[in-house]
Amino acid sequence: MSAAPGRSQASSHRSPQSNGAPTSATQRSVAVTGMHRGENPQPGASVVASLRRQFPALRTVGLSYDPLESSLYGQGDDHPDAAYLIPFPGAGARALLDRLDMIRQSEDIGYIIPCLDSEIENYLQIEEPLKERGIRCILPTRQSFEDRHKASLYDFCLRHDIPSPVTLIAHDPLAVERCAAEVGYPVYVKGRLYHAELVHSREGLVAGYDEIVQTWGWPVMVQETLSGEEYDVTGVGDGEGGIVQSCSIRKLLRTSHGKGFAGIVVHDPDMDALSERIIRALRWNGPFELEFIKVPGRPHALMEINPRFPAWIDFPSQIGCNLPALLFERLLGHAVKPPPACRPGQMFVRHSVDLAGDFADFAAMASSGGRIFRPLQKPEQATP
Amino acid sequence: MNKKSGQATDAAEPGPTLSKGSRRLQFFGEEFVLDTVSGLFYRLTPAAHLVLRAYAEGVQSQQFPGLLKQHYGIDPASAARDVELLLNQMVSLGLLDPQPERLQEGRA
């Protein structure tokens, strides 16, 4: 197995478990964030499960914000081998890097797959320092990351003639009112990173944006409401304008927050062509999720671009299109062969389960900031 | 024909046709069909299944009334009317393309 590009700078890095001897690329851990599969599931646990399907011996490390993140409990394939608490993204890039340096004293992290929108900014800031430490990430460029930002997306779509709902940016309460009147009720009021509220009238406007502003601050987006079928496309961009592979679904079931709870694979040449055009315009590097709404009689409208895998990413992996494994092959520096495309008609339904634990598990994580579920193997024990 | 997904229905549009892919429609027994482009699925009546399956297999639409007449023993006028209603509904759902040939038949 060849070493990953960029490792040369890190060749002097020594794994604490290998008595100073450098470990091979496959023995190094991959760290994944977004490990909570709660009401609004995060993608990390699905990414871990997908990686395990193709690399059963790979050591996975969960980077968590809370000891109650659900995939730290249970023993399924989505359970990481170790987990460590990290500071919330708001603490900044320096705090994240310091914490990763602490974690590196006990884990030989070679790769990180960030799975939450709010983290990408920090990882972009520490991409070089991570490289110097021999840790690889596959991230979009700052330009492409910012172009897909909720506040920039409408302009990006206008520039590239991509159908999308009218979206105006409001920096204060008066502007929200003005934007909503201009867009026309009902409107969606959206937070900078997360959270959207449907507002039907001027009277409901304050209630609509108040909580969003308290949590995420200004500005808020005021968006035209589109009603139709919802489609998601997830894939991996090659950074040169191409899509290595992707999977498209229609949401069959939606939660009250609009999250897909079931989906079915579709093959729509029009949506595929539009997705290719979007990724080409962004020259997107790494995982992405495009969200579309198809209003009857109109082309697919781009609603959001998420800079990460979606929470349902283990579904295509289960049917032969393992996109996290593809990403990991790229992290290893291998020539990537795209997995087969998903066959239309295959579907998933999300299933919530209760994982048993002991308060000792929670207490151990909360007090020490980390938990080892599977001890590190010595190099001679590791599967090559 | 009852729509099972409980979601909004696509209107007929220029462009989306079976010619997008000959395997656009996937049949599941005689009761369900999946439109693999839109991801919408439908529960079919036996007559709808007969006609849609024939269409997917390349049978000309002029032959549909004869198929219904042969299968259900109904009179030609009823068969022609049922086929017309069925095709219009399928076009409105986006399952079939509004072929000029068929539109002309519809106006006749």
Coordinates of N, CA and C in Angstrom, one line a residue, chain A residues 135-231:
Chain A
I135 N -1.3 14.6 8.8 CA -2.8 14.3 8.9 C -3.4 14.9 7.6
R136 N -4.1 14.0 6.9 CA -4.7 14.4 5.6 C -6.2 14.6 5.7
C137 N -6.7 15.6 5.1 CA -8.1 15.9 4.9 C -8.4 16.1 3.4
I138 N -9.5 15.8 2.9 CA -9.9 16.3 1.6 C -10.9 17.3 1.7
L139 N -10.6 18.5 1.4 CA -11.4 19.7 1.7 C -11.6 20.5 0.4
P140 N -12.8 21.2 0.3 CA -12.9 22.1 -0.9 C -12.0 23.3 -0.7
T141 N -11.8 24.0 -1.8 CA -11.1 25.3 -1.7 C -11.9 26.2 -0.9
R142 N -11.3 27.3 -0.4 CA -12.1 28.3 0.4 C -13.1 28.9 -0.6
Q143 N -12.7 29.2 -1.8 CA -13.6 29.8 -2.7 C -14.9 29.0 -3.0
S144 N -14.6 27.7 -3.3 CA -15.8 26.9 -3.5 C -16.6 26.7 -2.3
F145 N -16.0 26.6 -1.1 CA -16.7 26.5 0.1 C -17.6 27.7 0.4
E146 N -17.0 28.9 0.1 CA -17.8 30.1 0.3 C -18.9 30.3 -0.7
D147 N -18.7 29.8 -1.9 CA -19.7 30.0 -3.0 C -20.9 29.2 -2.7
R148 N -20.8 28.1 -1.9 CA -22.0 27.3 -1.6 C -22.6 27.6 -0.3
H149 N -22.0 28.6 0.3 CA -22.6 29.1 1.6 C -24.0 29.5 1.4
K150 N -24.8 29.3 2.4 CA -26.3 29.7 2.3 C -26.4 31.1 1.8
A151 N -25.6 32.0 2.4 CA -25.8 33.4 2.0 C -25.2 33.7 0.6
S152 N -24.4 32.9 0.0 CA -23.8 33.2 -1.3 C -24.5 32.3 -2.4
L153 N -25.2 31.3 -2.0 CA -25.7 30.3 -3.0 C -26.5 30.9 -4.1
Y154 N -27.4 31.8 -3.7 CA -28.3 32.4 -4.7 C -27.5 33.2 -5.8
D155 N -26.5 33.9 -5.4 CA -25.7 34.7 -6.3 C -24.9 33.7 -7.2
F156 N -24.4 32.6 -6.6 CA -23.7 31.6 -7.3 C -24.6 31.0 -8.4
C157 N -25.9 30.7 -8.0 CA -26.8 30.1 -8.9 C -27.2 31.1 -10.1
L158 N -27.3 32.4 -9.7 CA -27.6 33.4 -10.8 C -26.5 33.5 -11.8
R159 N -25.2 33.4 -11.2 CA -24.0 33.5 -12.1 C -23.9 32.4 -13.1
H160 N -24.4 31.2 -12.6 CA -24.2 30.0 -13.4 C -25.5 29.5 -14.0
D161 N -26.5 30.3 -13.9 CA -27.8 29.9 -14.5 C -28.3 28.6 -14.0
I162 N -28.2 28.5 -12.7 CA -28.7 27.3 -12.0 C -30.0 27.6 -11.3
P163 N -31.1 26.9 -11.6 CA -32.4 27.2 -11.0 C -32.3 27.1 -9.5
S164 N -32.8 28.1 -8.8 CA -32.8 28.1 -7.3 C -33.9 29.1 -6.8
P165 N -34.4 28.9 -5.6 CA -35.4 29.8 -5.1 C -34.8 31.2 -4.8
V166 N -35.6 32.2 -5.0 CA -35.1 33.6 -4.7 C -34.8 33.6 -3.2
T167 N -33.6 34.1 -2.9 CA -33.1 34.1 -1.5 C -32.4 35.5 -1.3
L168 N -33.0 36.2 -0.3 CA -32.4 37.5 0.1 C -31.8 37.4 1.5
I169 N -30.8 38.3 1.6 CA -30.1 38.3 2.9 C -30.5 39.5 3.8
A170 N -30.8 39.2 5.0 CA -31.3 40.3 5.9 C -30.3 40.3 7.1
H171 N -29.8 41.6 7.4 CA -28.9 41.8 8.5 C -29.5 42.4 9.7
D172 N -30.8 42.7 9.6 CA -31.5 43.3 10.8 C -33.0 43.1 10.6
P173 N -33.8 43.3 11.7 CA -35.2 43.0 11.7 C -36.0 43.8 10.6
L174 N -35.6 45.0 10.3 CA -36.3 45.8 9.3 C -36.1 45.1 7.9
A175 N -34.8 44.7 7.7 CA -34.5 44.1 6.4 C -35.2 42.7 6.3
V176 N -35.4 42.0 7.4 CA -36.2 40.7 7.2 C -37.6 41.0 6.7
E177 N -38.2 42.1 7.3 CA -39.5 42.4 6.9 C -39.6 42.9 5.4
R178 N -38.6 43.7 5.0 CA -38.5 44.1 3.6 C -38.3 43.0 2.7
C179 N -37.4 42.1 3.0 CA -37.1 40.9 2.2 C -38.3 40.0 2.0
A180 N -39.0 39.8 3.2 CA -40.1 38.9 3.1 C -41.2 39.4 2.2
A181 N -41.4 40.8 2.3 CA -42.4 41.4 1.5 C -42.0 41.3 0.0
E182 N -40.8 41.4 -0.3 CA -40.3 41.4 -1.6 C -40.4 39.9 -2.2
V183 N -40.1 38.9 -1.4 CA -40.1 37.5 -1.8 C -41.6 37.1 -2.0
G184 N -42.4 37.6 -1.0 CA -43.8 37.2 -1.0 C -44.1 36.0 -0.1
Y185 N -45.1 36.1 0.8 CA -45.4 35.1 1.8 C -46.0 33.9 1.1
P186 N -45.9 32.7 1.6 CA -45.0 32.3 2.8 C -43.6 32.3 2.4
V187 N -42.7 32.5 3.4 CA -41.3 32.5 3.1 C -40.6 31.6 4.1
Y188 N -39.4 31.1 3.8 CA -38.6 30.4 4.7 C -37.6 31.4 5.3
V189 N -37.4 31.4 6.6 CA -36.4 32.2 7.2 C -35.3 31.2 7.7
K190 N -34.1 31.4 7.2 CA -33.1 30.4 7.5 C -31.9 31.0 8.2
G191 N -31.3 30.1 9.0 CA -30.1 30.6 9.7 C -28.9 30.4 8.9
R192 N -27.8 31.0 9.3 CA -26.6 31.1 8.5 C -26.0 29.7 8.2
L193 N -26.2 28.8 9.2 CA -25.7 27.4 9.0 C -26.8 26.4 9.1
Y194 N -27.6 26.5 10.1 CA -28.7 25.5 10.2 C -30.0 26.3 10.5
H195 N -31.1 25.5 10.6 CA -32.4 25.9 11.1 C -33.1 26.7 10.0
A196 N -34.4 26.3 9.8 CA -35.2 27.1 8.9 C -36.7 27.1 9.5
E197 N -37.3 28.2 9.4 CA -38.7 28.3 9.8 C -39.6 28.8 8.7
L198 N -40.7 28.2 8.5 CA -41.7 28.6 7.5 C -42.6 29.7 8.2
V199 N -42.6 30.9 7.5 CA -43.4 32.0 8.0 C -44.5 32.4 7.0
H200 N -45.7 32.4 7.5 CA -46.9 32.6 6.6 C -47.3 34.1 6.5
S201 N -46.9 34.9 7.4 CA -47.4 36.3 7.4 C -46.4 37.2 8.1
R202 N -46.6 38.5 7.9 CA -45.7 39.5 8.6 C -45.8 39.3 10.1
E203 N -47.0 38.9 10.6 CA -47.2 38.8 12.1 C -46.3 37.7 12.7
G204 N -46.0 36.7 11.8 CA -45.3 35.5 12.4 C -43.8 35.7 12.2
L205 N -43.4 36.8 11.6 CA -42.0 37.0 11.2 C -41.0 37.0 12.4
V206 N -41.3 37.7 13.4 CA -40.4 37.9 14.5 C -40.2 36.5 15.2
A207 N -41.3 35.8 15.4 CA -41.2 34.5 16.0 C -40.4 33.5 15.1
G208 N -40.5 33.8 13.8 CA -39.7 32.9 12.9 C -38.2 33.1 13.0
Y209 N -37.8 34.3 13.1 CA -36.3 34.5 13.1 C -35.7 34.7 14.4
D210 N -36.5 34.9 15.5 CA -35.9 35.2 16.8 C -35.0 34.1 17.3
E211 N -35.5 32.9 17.3 CA -34.7 31.8 17.8 C -33.4 31.6 16.9
I212 N -33.6 31.7 15.6 CA -32.5 31.5 14.7 C -31.4 32.5 15.0
V213 N -31.8 33.8 15.2 CA -30.8 34.8 15.4 C -30.1 34.6 16.8
Q214 N -30.9 34.2 17.8 CA -30.3 33.9 19.1 C -29.3 32.8 19.0
T215 N -29.5 31.8 18.2 CA -28.6 30.7 18.1 C -27.5 31.0 17.2
W216 N -27.8 31.5 16.0 CA -26.8 31.6 14.9 C -26.4 33.0 14.6
G217 N -27.1 34.0 15.1 CA -26.7 35.4 14.9 C -27.2 35.8 13.5
W218 N -26.9 37.1 13.2 CA -27.2 37.6 11.9 C -26.1 37.2 10.9
P219 N -26.4 37.2 9.6 CA -27.6 37.5 8.9 C -28.5 36.3 8.9
V220 N -29.8 36.5 8.5 CA -30.7 35.4 8.1 C -31.0 35.5 6.7
M221 N -31.4 34.3 6.1 CA -31.8 34.3 4.7 C -33.3 34.2 4.6
V222 N -33.9 35.0 3.7 CA -35.3 35.0 3.5 C -35.5 34.3 2.1
Q223 N -36.2 33.2 2.1 CA -36.2 32.4 0.9 C -37.6 32.1 0.4
E224 N -37.7 32.2 -0.9 CA -39.0 31.8 -1.6 C -39.3 30.4 -1.2
T225 N -40.6 30.1 -1.0 CA -41.1 28.7 -0.7 C -41.4 28.0 -2.0
L226 N -40.7 26.8 -2.2 CA -41.0 26.0 -3.3 C -41.7 24.7 -2.8
S227 N -42.6 24.2 -3.5 CA -43.3 23.0 -3.0 C -43.2 22.0 -4.1
G228 N -42.7 20.8 -3.7 CA -42.6 19.7 -4.7 C -41.8 18.6 -4.1
E229 N -41.4 17.6 -5.0 CA -40.7 16.5 -4.5 C -39.3 16.9 -4.2
E230 N -38.7 16.3 -3.1 CA -37.4 16.6 -2.7 C -36.4 15.5 -3.1
Y231 N -35.2 16.0 -3.7 CA -34.2 15.0 -4.1 C -32.9 15.4 -3.5

